[in-house]
Amino acid sequence: MTASTIPFQTAGTVDIQELVIFTNTGKFLDIKDYLSELNIYEDIFSPTMHGDFLFVDSRNLIKELPIVGEEYLYVKLTTPSTEKNIEKIFRIYSITDRELANDRGTQLYILNFCSLENVVNTFKPIFKTFKGQISTVVESIFNDYIQTKRVAVKKEAGYDFNEEVSKLQIITATSNNVKFVSPGWTPFKCINWCASKSIPLEGKACNFLFFESNKAFVFGSIESIFKYNIDSGKDMSIGVYKYSTNQIKKNQNPIQKMFNVEEFQVIKTVDHLANYNNGYLANRLITLDVLNKKYEAHDYDAIESFNDYSHSEVQPRGFFENDSMRTPLTDIRFQPIHPGMFPDIKDNVDEKMPEIYGNRKSNLLELNNFKLNLIVPGRTDVEVGRTLDFIFPDVSPKSEKDKNKFVGDKFYTGSYLITAIRHKVTLQSHHMIMEIVKDSMNAARENS
């Protein structure tokens, strides 16, 4: 959704359609009137969502319902006039910070909850052999062990699960195959292990991740998100956001206010000393062929490989100089390989690690070079794994001749990946605290 397609509304308005606790015994309670603050967290480095609910209880419901910490929480939130909801059943797993308010008749406590799939994952250790194309294996593990009912339906006697189940979106198919035996690993561990061994069918970066957004579970490479965004093959961008002064905000219409950055904070900029040592700029994988008793050293150089990949910017420039100091000896890993261990699988994953290790490590570390936090009006059509454009304010003095020039900071303005969102919801408003990152600067703006 872009600025031109959002209908007029008050920025940050939210319609809390469902906020219900229900139990397996059939009891249910609409808890909108008890809401002080609801937080829902999503992160591309986490397999599931989680959250917390600040409960203001003046009726001792924690005893009367009772609320013991194993109930279901059904949440359905909508930004008015949008078609996409945040809708999901969560599992309450603990009650914390319980205390009495000053009037002694009201209790405050926090209900902590997580995705149902997180609970399902805990109770399904896998003892099984998997074989085939990695993305197909991941889809099979998800469908057979993780997929569960996601949405509730209102009935005469209360709420119950309907037949809609959680979905997995494969955004990047893999080119390589795998055969492995799960020794009691959880489904999530199996999938994350597969992600760490994946080579894309299209593209070159091996930065595969498995995560849950507020719309679906996702498996794929971060490079493919950048590539979709640049090629306009898919609608990955949520729009252009900019920071405005209070005076400018007063003169804006509701549509413009939806794309205002109310606050921003630079969380991290490039730490070159860390990059010299953590394997980002260069690393080495030593493989030992245990059958033929032969070892090889495989060096990876991020600067030489930088232009092989799609990045957050259309014309990317790395956060380094081409002559930056680097040596693969600062990060060395050992990997045994077993050629022919599985005769029915050619080039099993351990044999492909020279193509994966340095590539994956460097590309994931690249996402940690430049990181911002933005506070913006909430939207229920926004999820992690999407991109946005942020006009980073330029604080340099302006002259008359600068009037028609680019107004943002030319190095830090550009396209960012949304890596984490905290949806902060009250009865009056919805805000998003977003963590965004970029892996490159825009070379075209350097001389503007």
GROMACS .gro file of C-alpha atoms in nm, residues 45 207 268 274-275 277-283 319 331 357-370 438-439:
model
   30
   45PHE     CA    1   1.522  -1.343   1.316
  207ASN     CA    2   2.101  -1.544   0.341
  268LYS     CA    3   2.382   0.132   1.491
  274ALA     CA    4   3.417  -0.530   1.429
  275ASN     CA    5   3.393  -0.590   1.054
  277ASN     CA    6   3.734  -0.930   1.285
  278ASN     CA    7   3.388  -1.089   1.260
  279GLY     CA    8   3.418  -1.247   0.915
  280TYR     CA    9   3.209  -0.992   0.728
  281LEU     CA   10   3.483  -0.860   0.499
  282ALA     CA   11   3.666  -1.190   0.463
  283ASN     CA   12   3.650  -1.542   0.605
  319PHE     CA   13   2.980   0.055   0.372
  331ASP     CA   14   3.745  -1.596   1.085
  357TYR     CA   15   2.940  -2.059   0.447
  358GLY     CA   16   3.128  -1.739   0.362
  359ASN     CA   17   2.848  -1.613   0.142
  360ARG     CA   18   2.582  -1.662   0.411
  361LYS     CA   19   2.789  -1.528   0.700
  362SER     CA   20   2.891  -1.211   0.520
  363ASN     CA   21   2.546  -1.134   0.378
  364LEU     CA   22   2.375  -1.174   0.716
  365LEU     CA   23   2.638  -0.959   0.891
  366GLU     CA   24   2.583  -0.698   0.622
  367LEU     CA   25   2.231  -0.646   0.761
  368ASN     CA   26   2.385  -0.532   1.090
  369ASN     CA   27   2.584  -0.241   0.948
  370PHE     CA   28   2.324   0.034   0.964
  438LYS     CA   29   2.001  -0.109   0.499
  439ASP     CA   30   2.296  -0.304   0.358
   0.00000   0.00000   0.00000
